[in-house]
Amino acid sequence: ETGVTQSPTHLIKTRGQQVTLRCSSQSGHNTVSWYQQALGQGPQFIFQYYREEENGRGNFPPRFSGLQFPNYSSELNVNALELDDSALYLCASRGLAGGTYEQYFGPGTRLTVT
Amino acid sequence: AQRVTQPEKLLSVFKGAPVELKCNYSYSGSPELFWYVQYSRQRLQLLLRHISRESIKGFTADLNKGETSFHLKKPFAQEEDSAMYYCALSGVNNNAGNMLTFGGGTRLMVKP
């Protein structure tokens, strides 16, 4: 069983550009969530996808969008990048562990916007 | 709105000393509380959850609904406990899927 993977590990973009981050869920997990973690802060929930549909969203503007694919991999897209979008972006897939559901986090993608 | 507060950014103790990492929350329904840990150069991982009522790596946490707290405790800290600790809340009846609301985190440093 493989864990959650994310790509790329880090990237640098310019203000106004668009970016796509990718996540491969843990095998058999059909729910994925994305979080933004600014430096020195805890992760903040962006949105969640279940079976290719968004079923929950945090307090983020529409320029943050996502997709989930039939193989349960997913993407986070951010348009019109702003300096404050610089952060670590975490993906988490949800699955059963010992009879209860648990979220398994990926290593993150560090985005720097200049 | 749900909120999680960890009042200490940094907690430094000596090996063998007791540890208590504080966590307070606000939520109008029935919350599910978690502690996540991130060791150096590793990904965020679940340490324990209140419904399991178990001890993991010597850590325990009790949900106190009256004080809206979920403090993490360990009687004797070890150097390998040094890490970043995050308290998190998941609302049972929210319309945001299984979103976790995290606190700002507490860095625990255990000195030899």
JSON list of C-alpha atoms in Angstrom, two decimals:
[
{"chain": "A", "resi": 1, "resn": "GLU", "atom": "CA", "xyz": [0.00, 0.00, 0.00]},
{"chain": "A", "resi": 2, "resn": "THR", "atom": "CA", "xyz": [1.48, 3.36, -1.02]},
{"chain": "A", "resi": 3, "resn": "GLY", "atom": "CA", "xyz": [1.02, 6.60, 0.87]},
{"chain": "A", "resi": 4, "resn": "VAL", "atom": "CA", "xyz": [-0.24, 9.97, -0.31]},
{"chain": "A", "resi": 5, "resn": "THR", "atom": "CA", "xyz": [2.11, 11.60, -2.79]},
{"chain": "A", "resi": 6, "resn": "GLN", "atom": "CA", "xyz": [2.19, 15.18, -4.05]},
{"chain": "A", "resi": 7, "resn": "SER", "atom": "CA", "xyz": [3.93, 16.91, -6.92]},
{"chain": "A", "resi": 8, "resn": "PRO", "atom": "CA", "xyz": [5.87, 19.02, -7.38]},
{"chain": "A", "resi": 9, "resn": "THR", "atom": "CA", "xyz": [7.68, 19.27, -4.05]},
{"chain": "A", "resi": 10, "resn": "HIS", "atom": "CA", "xyz": [8.20, 22.98, -4.50]},
{"chain": "A", "resi": 11, "resn": "LEU", "atom": "CA", "xyz": [7.79, 25.65, -7.15]},
{"chain": "A", "resi": 12, "resn": "ILE", "atom": "CA", "xyz": [8.11, 29.37, -7.67]},
{"chain": "A", "resi": 13, "resn": "LYS", "atom": "CA", "xyz": [5.52, 31.43, -9.52]},
{"chain": "A", "resi": 14, "resn": "THR", "atom": "CA", "xyz": [5.00, 35.09, -10.28]},
{"chain": "A", "resi": 15, "resn": "ARG", "atom": "CA", "xyz": [2.04, 37.12, -9.07]},
{"chain": "A", "resi": 16, "resn": "GLY", "atom": "CA", "xyz": [-0.87, 36.84, -11.50]},
{"chain": "A", "resi": 17, "resn": "GLN", "atom": "CA", "xyz": [0.13, 33.44, -12.84]},
{"chain": "A", "resi": 18, "resn": "GLN", "atom": "CA", "xyz": [-1.81, 30.21, -12.49]},
{"chain": "A", "resi": 19, "resn": "VAL", "atom": "CA", "xyz": [-0.61, 27.00, -10.81]},
{"chain": "A", "resi": 20, "resn": "THR", "atom": "CA", "xyz": [-1.72, 23.36, -10.65]},
{"chain": "A", "resi": 21, "resn": "LEU", "atom": "CA", "xyz": [-0.72, 21.10, -7.79]},
{"chain": "A", "resi": 22, "resn": "ARG", "atom": "CA", "xyz": [-1.23, 17.35, -7.90]},
{"chain": "A", "resi": 23, "resn": "CYS", "atom": "CA", "xyz": [-2.03, 14.69, -5.35]},
{"chain": "A", "resi": 24, "resn": "SER", "atom": "CA", "xyz": [-2.20, 10.93, -5.56]},
{"chain": "A", "resi": 25, "resn": "SER", "atom": "CA", "xyz": [-4.40, 9.47, -2.84]},
{"chain": "A", "resi": 26, "resn": "GLN", "atom": "CA", "xyz": [-3.59, 6.45, -0.77]},
{"chain": "A", "resi": 27, "resn": "SER", "atom": "CA", "xyz": [-4.84, 3.27, -2.41]},
{"chain": "A", "resi": 28, "resn": "GLY", "atom": "CA", "xyz": [-8.58, 2.73, -1.96]},
{"chain": "A", "resi": 29, "resn": "HIS", "atom": "CA", "xyz": [-9.30, 6.20, -0.53]},
{"chain": "A", "resi": 30, "resn": "ASN", "atom": "CA", "xyz": [-12.11, 8.03, -2.34]},
{"chain": "A", "resi": 31, "resn": "THR", "atom": "CA", "xyz": [-12.08, 11.26, -0.34]},
{"chain": "A", "resi": 32, "resn": "VAL", "atom": "CA", "xyz": [-9.40, 13.92, -0.64]},
{"chain": "A", "resi": 33, "resn": "SER", "atom": "CA", "xyz": [-8.99, 17.24, 1.13]},
{"chain": "A", "resi": 34, "resn": "TRP", "atom": "CA", "xyz": [-6.65, 20.14, 0.44]},
{"chain": "A", "resi": 35, "resn": "TYR", "atom": "CA", "xyz": [-5.16, 22.43, 3.06]},
{"chain": "A", "resi": 36, "resn": "GLN", "atom": "CA", "xyz": [-3.08, 25.60, 2.95]},
{"chain": "A", "resi": 37, "resn": "GLN", "atom": "CA", "xyz": [-0.42, 26.05, 5.63]},
{"chain": "A", "resi": 38, "resn": "ALA", "atom": "CA", "xyz": [1.15, 29.48, 5.80]},
{"chain": "A", "resi": 39, "resn": "LEU", "atom": "CA", "xyz": [4.49, 29.82, 7.57]},
{"chain": "A", "resi": 40, "resn": "GLY", "atom": "CA", "xyz": [4.14, 29.52, 11.34]},
{"chain": "A", "resi": 41, "resn": "GLN", "atom": "CA", "xyz": [0.45, 28.62, 11.20]},
{"chain": "A", "resi": 42, "resn": "GLY", "atom": "CA", "xyz": [-1.66, 25.50, 11.28]},
{"chain": "A", "resi": 43, "resn": "PRO", "atom": "CA", "xyz": [-3.18, 24.04, 8.11]},
{"chain": "A", "resi": 44, "resn": "GLN", "atom": "CA", "xyz": [-6.38, 25.71, 6.82]},
{"chain": "A", "resi": 45, "resn": "PHE", "atom": "CA", "xyz": [-9.04, 23.70, 5.02]},
{"chain": "A", "resi": 46, "resn": "ILE", "atom": "CA", "xyz": [-9.54, 24.68, 1.37]},
{"chain": "A", "resi": 47, "resn": "PHE", "atom": "CA", "xyz": [-11.98, 22.06, 0.08]},
{"chain": "A", "resi": 48, "resn": "GLN", "atom": "CA", "xyz": [-12.81, 18.35, -0.04]},
{"chain": "A", "resi": 49, "resn": "TYR", "atom": "CA", "xyz": [-13.74, 16.01, -2.88]},
{"chain": "A", "resi": 50, "resn": "TYR", "atom": "CA", "xyz": [-15.67, 12.77, -2.63]},
{"chain": "A", "resi": 51, "resn": "ARG", "atom": "CA", "xyz": [-16.13, 10.59, -5.71]},
{"chain": "A", "resi": 52, "resn": "GLU", "atom": "CA", "xyz": [-15.20, 13.47, -8.04]},
{"chain": "A", "resi": 53, "resn": "GLU", "atom": "CA", "xyz": [-17.62, 15.99, -6.48]},
{"chain": "A", "resi": 54, "resn": "GLU", "atom": "CA", "xyz": [-16.73, 18.89, -4.19]},
{"chain": "A", "resi": 55, "resn": "ASN", "atom": "CA", "xyz": [-18.59, 18.26, -0.92]},
{"chain": "A", "resi": 56, "resn": "GLY", "atom": "CA", "xyz": [-17.12, 20.86, 1.39]},
{"chain": "A", "resi": 57, "resn": "ARG", "atom": "CA", "xyz": [-15.31, 24.17, 1.11]},
{"chain": "A", "resi": 58, "resn": "GLY", "atom": "CA", "xyz": [-13.50, 26.44, 3.52]},
{"chain": "A", "resi": 59, "resn": "ASN", "atom": "CA", "xyz": [-13.18, 30.20, 3.41]},
{"chain": "A", "resi": 60, "resn": "PHE", "atom": "CA", "xyz": [-11.21, 30.47, 0.16]},
{"chain": "A", "resi": 61, "resn": "PRO", "atom": "CA", "xyz": [-12.11, 32.52, -2.95]},
{"chain": "A", "resi": 62, "resn": "PRO", "atom": "CA", "xyz": [-13.30, 30.88, -6.20]},
{"chain": "A", "resi": 63, "resn": "ARG", "atom": "CA", "xyz": [-9.87, 31.28, -7.80]},
{"chain": "A", "resi": 64, "resn": "PHE", "atom": "CA", "xyz": [-9.00, 28.20, -5.72]},
{"chain": "A", "resi": 65, "resn": "SER", "atom": "CA", "xyz": [-10.54, 25.27, -7.57]},
{"chain": "A", "resi": 66, "resn": "GLY", "atom": "CA", "xyz": [-10.04, 21.55, -7.73]},
{"chain": "A", "resi": 67, "resn": "LEU", "atom": "CA", "xyz": [-10.66, 18.33, -9.54]},
{"chain": "A", "resi": 68, "resn": "GLN", "atom": "CA", "xyz": [-10.80, 14.70, -8.53]},
{"chain": "A", "resi": 69, "resn": "PHE", "atom": "CA", "xyz": [-10.35, 11.99, -11.13]},
{"chain": "A", "resi": 70, "resn": "PRO", "atom": "CA", "xyz": [-11.87, 8.48, -11.36]},
{"chain": "A", "resi": 71, "resn": "ASN", "atom": "CA", "xyz": [-8.66, 6.99, -9.98]},
{"chain": "A", "resi": 72, "resn": "TYR", "atom": "CA", "xyz": [-9.10, 9.36, -6.99]},
{"chain": "A", "resi": 73, "resn": "SER", "atom": "CA", "xyz": [-6.03, 11.43, -7.78]},
{"chain": "A", "resi": 74, "resn": "SER", "atom": "CA", "xyz": [-6.73, 15.15, -7.57]},
{"chain": "A", "resi": 75, "resn": "GLU", "atom": "CA", "xyz": [-5.58, 18.62, -8.50]},
{"chain": "A", "resi": 76, "resn": "LEU", "atom": "CA", "xyz": [-5.63, 22.00, -6.82]},
{"chain": "A", "resi": 77, "resn": "ASN", "atom": "CA", "xyz": [-5.68, 24.95, -9.21]},
{"chain": "A", "resi": 78, "resn": "VAL", "atom": "CA", "xyz": [-5.03, 28.51, -8.16]},
{"chain": "A", "resi": 79, "resn": "ASN", "atom": "CA", "xyz": [-5.62, 31.36, -10.59]},
{"chain": "A", "resi": 80, "resn": "ALA", "atom": "CA", "xyz": [-4.37, 34.94, -10.44]},
{"chain": "A", "resi": 81, "resn": "LEU", "atom": "CA", "xyz": [-1.75, 34.13, -7.83]},
{"chain": "A", "resi": 82, "resn": "GLU", "atom": "CA", "xyz": [-1.20, 36.64, -5.03]},
{"chain": "A", "resi": 83, "resn": "LEU", "atom": "CA", "xyz": [1.81, 37.03, -2.76]},
{"chain": "A", "resi": 84, "resn": "ASP", "atom": "CA", "xyz": [-0.25, 35.74, 0.19]},
{"chain": "A", "resi": 85, "resn": "ASP", "atom": "CA", "xyz": [-0.77, 32.45, -1.63]},
{"chain": "A", "resi": 86, "resn": "SER", "atom": "CA", "xyz": [2.81, 31.54, -0.74]},
{"chain": "A", "resi": 87, "resn": "ALA", "atom": "CA", "xyz": [2.41, 28.54, 1.55]},
{"chain": "A", "resi": 88, "resn": "LEU", "atom": "CA", "xyz": [2.74, 24.79, 1.94]},
{"chain": "A", "resi": 89, "resn": "TYR", "atom": "CA", "xyz": [-0.20, 23.03, 0.29]},
{"chain": "A", "resi": 90, "resn": "LEU", "atom": "CA", "xyz": [-1.18, 19.72, 1.85]},
{"chain": "A", "resi": 91, "resn": "CYS", "atom": "CA", "xyz": [-3.33, 17.01, 0.41]},
{"chain": "A", "resi": 92, "resn": "ALA", "atom": "CA", "xyz": [-4.98, 14.41, 2.63]},
{"chain": "A", "resi": 93, "resn": "SER", "atom": "CA", "xyz": [-6.87, 11.28, 1.67]},
{"chain": "A", "resi": 94, "resn": "ARG", "atom": "CA", "xyz": [-9.39, 9.69, 4.00]},
{"chain": "A", "resi": 95, "resn": "GLY", "atom": "CA", "xyz": [-9.74, 6.01, 4.70]},
{"chain": "A", "resi": 96, "resn": "LEU", "atom": "CA", "xyz": [-10.45, 3.38, 7.32]},
{"chain": "A", "resi": 97, "resn": "ALA", "atom": "CA", "xyz": [-7.80, 2.59, 9.89]},
{"chain": "A", "resi": 98, "resn": "GLY", "atom": "CA", "xyz": [-8.59, 0.22, 12.74]},
{"chain": "A", "resi": 99, "resn": "GLY", "atom": "CA", "xyz": [-12.32, 0.63, 12.28]},
{"chain": "A", "resi": 100, "resn": "THR", "atom": "CA", "xyz": [-12.38, 4.43, 12.21]},
{"chain": "A", "resi": 101, "resn": "TYR", "atom": "CA", "xyz": [-11.75, 6.95, 9.47]},
{"chain": "A", "resi": 102, "resn": "GLU", "atom": "CA", "xyz": [-8.45, 8.76, 9.41]},
{"chain": "A", "resi": 103, "resn": "GLN", "atom": "CA", "xyz": [-6.93, 11.43, 7.17]},
{"chain": "A", "resi": 104, "resn": "TYR", "atom": "CA", "xyz": [-3.50, 10.62, 5.74]},
{"chain": "A", "resi": 105, "resn": "PHE", "atom": "CA", "xyz": [-1.43, 13.61, 4.73]},
{"chain": "A", "resi": 106, "resn": "GLY", "atom": "CA", "xyz": [1.00, 13.97, 1.88]},
{"chain": "A", "resi": 107, "resn": "PRO", "atom": "CA", "xyz": [4.38, 15.67, 2.23]},
{"chain": "A", "resi": 108, "resn": "GLY", "atom": "CA", "xyz": [3.09, 18.91, 0.73]},
{"chain": "A", "resi": 109, "resn": "THR", "atom": "CA", "xyz": [4.00, 21.24, -2.11]},
{"chain": "A", "resi": 110, "resn": "ARG", "atom": "CA", "xyz": [5.72, 24.46, -1.14]},
{"chain": "A", "resi": 111, "resn": "LEU", "atom": "CA", "xyz": [4.56, 27.33, -3.36]},
{"chain": "A", "resi": 112, "resn": "THR", "atom": "CA", "xyz": [6.42, 30.62, -3.43]},
{"chain": "A", "resi": 113, "resn": "VAL", "atom": "CA", "xyz": [4.80, 33.57, -5.21]},
{"chain": "A", "resi": 114, "resn": "THR", "atom": "CA", "xyz": [7.09, 36.47, -6.08]},
{"chain": "B", "resi": 1, "resn": "ALA", "atom": "CA", "xyz": [-17.84, 28.96, 13.59]},
{"chain": "B", "resi": 2, "resn": "GLN", "atom": "CA", "xyz": [-15.34, 26.46, 14.88]},
{"chain": "B", "resi": 3, "resn": "ARG", "atom": "CA", "xyz": [-12.01, 27.51, 16.27]},
{"chain": "B", "resi": 4, "resn": "VAL", "atom": "CA", "xyz": [-9.00, 25.83, 17.88]},
{"chain": "B", "resi": 5, "resn": "THR", "atom": "CA", "xyz": [-6.52, 27.71, 20.03]},
{"chain": "B", "resi": 6, "resn": "GLN", "atom": "CA", "xyz": [-3.10, 26.54, 21.12]},
{"chain": "B", "resi": 7, "resn": "PRO", "atom": "CA", "xyz": [-1.80, 29.30, 23.39]},
{"chain": "B", "resi": 8, "resn": "GLU", "atom": "CA", "xyz": [1.85, 28.26, 23.39]},
{"chain": "B", "resi": 9, "resn": "LYS", "atom": "CA", "xyz": [3.95, 28.52, 20.25]},
{"chain": "B", "resi": 10, "resn": "LEU", "atom": "CA", "xyz": [6.91, 26.88, 21.97]},
{"chain": "B", "resi": 11, "resn": "LEU", "atom": "CA", "xyz": [7.20, 24.58, 24.97]},
{"chain": "B", "resi": 12, "resn": "SER", "atom": "CA", "xyz": [10.65, 23.61, 26.18]},
{"chain": "B", "resi": 13, "resn": "VAL", "atom": "CA", "xyz": [11.15, 20.94, 28.86]},
{"chain": "B", "resi": 14, "resn": "PHE", "atom": "CA", "xyz": [13.93, 18.69, 30.09]},
{"chain": "B", "resi": 15, "resn": "LYS", "atom": "CA", "xyz": [13.94, 14.96, 29.43]},
{"chain": "B", "resi": 16, "resn": "GLY", "atom": "CA", "xyz": [11.91, 13.15, 32.06]},
{"chain": "B", "resi": 17, "resn": "ALA", "atom": "CA", "xyz": [9.78, 16.17, 32.94]},
{"chain": "B", "resi": 18, "resn": "PRO", "atom": "CA", "xyz": [5.99, 16.14, 32.54]},
{"chain": "B", "resi": 19, "resn": "VAL", "atom": "CA", "xyz": [4.53, 17.74, 29.43]},
{"chain": "B", "resi": 20, "resn": "GLU", "atom": "CA", "xyz": [1.17, 19.40, 28.87]},
{"chain": "B", "resi": 21, "resn": "LEU", "atom": "CA", "xyz": [0.33, 20.95, 25.52]},
{"chain": "B", "resi": 22, "resn": "LYS", "atom": "CA", "xyz": [-2.78, 23.07, 25.80]},
{"chain": "B", "resi": 23, "resn": "CYS", "atom": "CA", "xyz": [-5.67, 23.11, 23.36]},
{"chain": "B", "resi": 24, "resn": "ASN", "atom": "CA", "xyz": [-8.98, 24.97, 23.65]},
{"chain": "B", "resi": 25, "resn": "TYR", "atom": "CA", "xyz": [-11.78, 24.89, 21.14]},
{"chain": "B", "resi": 26, "resn": "SER", "atom": "CA", "xyz": [-15.07, 26.51, 20.32]},
{"chain": "B", "resi": 27, "resn": "TYR", "atom": "CA", "xyz": [-17.80, 24.63, 18.50]},
{"chain": "B", "resi": 28, "resn": "SER", "atom": "CA", "xyz": [-21.55, 24.67, 18.90]},
{"chain": "B", "resi": 29, "resn": "GLY", "atom": "CA", "xyz": [-22.17, 20.99, 18.19]},
{"chain": "B", "resi": 30, "resn": "SER", "atom": "CA", "xyz": [-20.49, 17.71, 19.13]},
{"chain": "B", "resi": 31, "resn": "PRO", "atom": "CA", "xyz": [-16.86, 17.95, 18.06]},
{"chain": "B", "resi": 32, "resn": "GLU", "atom": "CA", "xyz": [-14.36, 15.25, 17.37]},
{"chain": "B", "resi": 33, "resn": "LEU", "atom": "CA", "xyz": [-10.91, 16.24, 18.62]},
{"chain": "B", "resi": 34, "resn": "PHE", "atom": "CA", "xyz": [-7.51, 15.10, 17.40]},
{"chain": "B", "resi": 35, "resn": "TRP", "atom": "CA", "xyz": [-3.84, 15.66, 18.04]},
{"chain": "B", "resi": 36, "resn": "TYR", "atom": "CA", "xyz": [-1.54, 15.56, 15.01]},
{"chain": "B", "resi": 37, "resn": "VAL", "atom": "CA", "xyz": [2.25, 15.50, 15.18]},
{"chain": "B", "resi": 38, "resn": "GLN", "atom": "CA", "xyz": [4.92, 16.46, 12.69]},
{"chain": "B", "resi": 39, "resn": "TYR", "atom": "CA", "xyz": [8.44, 15.25, 13.38]},
{"chain": "B", "resi": 40, "resn": "SER", "atom": "CA", "xyz": [11.37, 16.92, 11.66]},
{"chain": "B", "resi": 41, "resn": "ARG", "atom": "CA", "xyz": [11.37, 16.27, 7.91]},
{"chain": "B", "resi": 42, "resn": "GLN", "atom": "CA", "xyz": [8.28, 14.04, 8.15]},
{"chain": "B", "resi": 43, "resn": "ARG", "atom": "CA", "xyz": [4.68, 14.54, 7.13]},
{"chain": "B", "resi": 44, "resn": "LEU", "atom": "CA", "xyz": [1.81, 15.41, 9.39]},
{"chain": "B", "resi": 45, "resn": "GLN", "atom": "CA", "xyz": [0.42, 12.30, 11.08]},
{"chain": "B", "resi": 46, "resn": "LEU", "atom": "CA", "xyz": [-2.35, 11.49, 13.53]},
{"chain": "B", "resi": 47, "resn": "LEU", "atom": "CA", "xyz": [-1.18, 10.97, 17.09]},
{"chain": "B", "resi": 48, "resn": "LEU", "atom": "CA", "xyz": [-4.48, 10.32, 18.83]},
{"chain": "B", "resi": 49, "resn": "ARG", "atom": "CA", "xyz": [-8.21, 11.07, 18.76]},
{"chain": "B", "resi": 50, "resn": "HIS", "atom": "CA", "xyz": [-10.51, 11.59, 21.69]},
{"chain": "B", "resi": 51, "resn": "ILE", "atom": "CA", "xyz": [-13.02, 8.89, 20.79]},
{"chain": "B", "resi": 52, "resn": "SER", "atom": "CA", "xyz": [-10.33, 6.22, 20.96]},
{"chain": "B", "resi": 53, "resn": "ARG", "atom": "CA", "xyz": [-9.42, 7.11, 24.54]},
{"chain": "B", "resi": 54, "resn": "GLU", "atom": "CA", "xyz": [-6.06, 5.44, 24.11]},
{"chain": "B", "resi": 55, "resn": "SER", "atom": "CA", "xyz": [-2.47, 6.25, 24.98]},
{"chain": "B", "resi": 56, "resn": "ILE", "atom": "CA", "xyz": [-0.08, 6.62, 22.07]},
{"chain": "B", "resi": 57, "resn": "LYS", "atom": "CA", "xyz": [3.68, 6.87, 22.70]},
{"chain": "B", "resi": 58, "resn": "GLY", "atom": "CA", "xyz": [2.81, 7.63, 26.31]},
{"chain": "B", "resi": 59, "resn": "PHE", "atom": "CA", "xyz": [0.59, 10.60, 25.38]},
{"chain": "B", "resi": 60, "resn": "THR", "atom": "CA", "xyz": [-3.00, 10.94, 26.52]},
{"chain": "B", "resi": 61, "resn": "ALA", "atom": "CA", "xyz": [-5.63, 13.61, 26.01]},
{"chain": "B", "resi": 62, "resn": "ASP", "atom": "CA", "xyz": [-9.00, 13.98, 27.68]},
{"chain": "B", "resi": 63, "resn": "LEU", "atom": "CA", "xyz": [-11.86, 15.93, 26.20]},
{"chain": "B", "resi": 64, "resn": "ASN", "atom": "CA", "xyz": [-13.28, 18.35, 28.78]},
{"chain": "B", "resi": 65, "resn": "LYS", "atom": "CA", "xyz": [-16.52, 19.69, 27.35]},
{"chain": "B", "resi": 66, "resn": "GLY", "atom": "CA", "xyz": [-17.11, 21.98, 30.33]},
{"chain": "B", "resi": 67, "resn": "GLU", "atom": "CA", "xyz": [-13.82, 23.77, 29.78]},
{"chain": "B", "resi": 68, "resn": "THR", "atom": "CA", "xyz": [-13.84, 23.13, 26.01]},
{"chain": "B", "resi": 69, "resn": "SER", "atom": "CA", "xyz": [-10.31, 21.80, 26.24]},
{"chain": "B", "resi": 70, "resn": "PHE", "atom": "CA", "xyz": [-8.36, 18.85, 24.90]},
{"chain": "B", "resi": 71, "resn": "HIS", "atom": "CA", "xyz": [-4.92, 19.12, 26.45]},
{"chain": "B", "resi": 72, "resn": "LEU", "atom": "CA", "xyz": [-2.19, 16.63, 25.49]},
{"chain": "B", "resi": 73, "resn": "LYS", "atom": "CA", "xyz": [-0.20, 15.17, 28.36]},
{"chain": "B", "resi": 74, "resn": "LYS", "atom": "CA", "xyz": [2.76, 12.91, 28.93]},
{"chain": "B", "resi": 75, "resn": "PRO", "atom": "CA", "xyz": [4.19, 12.19, 32.37]},
{"chain": "B", "resi": 76, "resn": "PHE", "atom": "CA", "xyz": [7.83, 11.81, 31.29]},
{"chain": "B", "resi": 77, "resn": "ALA", "atom": "CA", "xyz": [9.05, 13.55, 28.13]},
{"chain": "B", "resi": 78, "resn": "GLN", "atom": "CA", "xyz": [11.61, 11.90, 25.88]},
{"chain": "B", "resi": 79, "resn": "GLU", "atom": "CA", "xyz": [13.98, 13.60, 23.44]},
{"chain": "B", "resi": 80, "resn": "GLU", "atom": "CA", "xyz": [12.26, 11.83, 20.54]},
{"chain": "B", "resi": 81, "resn": "ASP", "atom": "CA", "xyz": [9.03, 13.64, 21.45]},
{"chain": "B", "resi": 82, "resn": "SER", "atom": "CA", "xyz": [10.51, 16.86, 20.08]},
{"chain": "B", "resi": 83, "resn": "ALA", "atom": "CA", "xyz": [8.19, 17.85, 17.23]},
{"chain": "B", "resi": 84, "resn": "MET", "atom": "CA", "xyz": [5.43, 20.19, 16.14]},
{"chain": "B", "resi": 85, "resn": "TYR", "atom": "CA", "xyz": [2.05, 19.33, 17.64]},
{"chain": "B", "resi": 86, "resn": "TYR", "atom": "CA", "xyz": [-1.30, 20.43, 16.23]},
{"chain": "B", "resi": 87, "resn": "CYS", "atom": "CA", "xyz": [-4.68, 20.15, 17.88]},
{"chain": "B", "resi": 88, "resn": "ALA", "atom": "CA", "xyz": [-7.54, 19.75, 15.39]},
{"chain": "B", "resi": 89, "resn": "LEU", "atom": "CA", "xyz": [-11.32, 19.63, 15.47]},
{"chain": "B", "resi": 90, "resn": "SER", "atom": "CA", "xyz": [-13.79, 17.98, 13.12]},
{"chain": "B", "resi": 91, "resn": "GLY", "atom": "CA", "xyz": [-17.42, 18.95, 13.43]},
{"chain": "B", "resi": 92, "resn": "VAL", "atom": "CA", "xyz": [-19.83, 16.04, 13.46]},
{"chain": "B", "resi": 93, "resn": "ASN", "atom": "CA", "xyz": [-22.68, 18.02, 11.94]},
{"chain": "B", "resi": 94, "resn": "ASN", "atom": "CA", "xyz": [-21.06, 20.48, 9.59]},
{"chain": "B", "resi": 95, "resn": "ASN", "atom": "CA", "xyz": [-21.70, 20.96, 5.92]},
{"chain": "B", "resi": 96, "resn": "ALA", "atom": "CA", "xyz": [-18.05, 21.09, 5.00]},
{"chain": "B", "resi": 97, "resn": "GLY", "atom": "CA", "xyz": [-17.40, 17.43, 4.60]},
{"chain": "B", "resi": 98, "resn": "ASN", "atom": "CA", "xyz": [-14.84, 16.15, 7.06]},
{"chain": "B", "resi": 99, "resn": "MET", "atom": "CA", "xyz": [-12.94, 19.36, 7.35]},
{"chain": "B", "resi": 100, "resn": "LEU", "atom": "CA", "xyz": [-10.38, 19.64, 10.09]},
{"chain": "B", "resi": 101, "resn": "THR", "atom": "CA", "xyz": [-9.87, 22.96, 11.84]},
{"chain": "B", "resi": 102, "resn": "PHE", "atom": "CA", "xyz": [-6.33, 23.17, 13.16]},
{"chain": "B", "resi": 103, "resn": "GLY", "atom": "CA", "xyz": [-4.79, 25.23, 15.90]},
{"chain": "B", "resi": 104, "resn": "GLY", "atom": "CA", "xyz": [-1.64, 27.20, 15.25]},
{"chain": "B", "resi": 105, "resn": "GLY", "atom": "CA", "xyz": [0.59, 24.47, 16.62]},
{"chain": "B", "resi": 106, "resn": "THR", "atom": "CA", "xyz": [3.01, 24.13, 19.53]},
{"chain": "B", "resi": 107, "resn": "ARG", "atom": "CA", "xyz": [6.64, 23.26, 19.04]},
{"chain": "B", "resi": 108, "resn": "LEU", "atom": "CA", "xyz": [7.79, 20.90, 21.80]},
{"chain": "B", "resi": 109, "resn": "MET", "atom": "CA", "xyz": [11.52, 20.82, 22.50]},
{"chain": "B", "resi": 110, "resn": "VAL", "atom": "CA", "xyz": [12.78, 18.20, 24.92]},
{"chain": "B", "resi": 111, "resn": "LYS", "atom": "CA", "xyz": [16.26, 18.98, 26.14]},
{"chain": "B", "resi": 112, "resn": "PRO", "atom": "CA", "xyz": [18.68, 16.26, 27.32]}
]
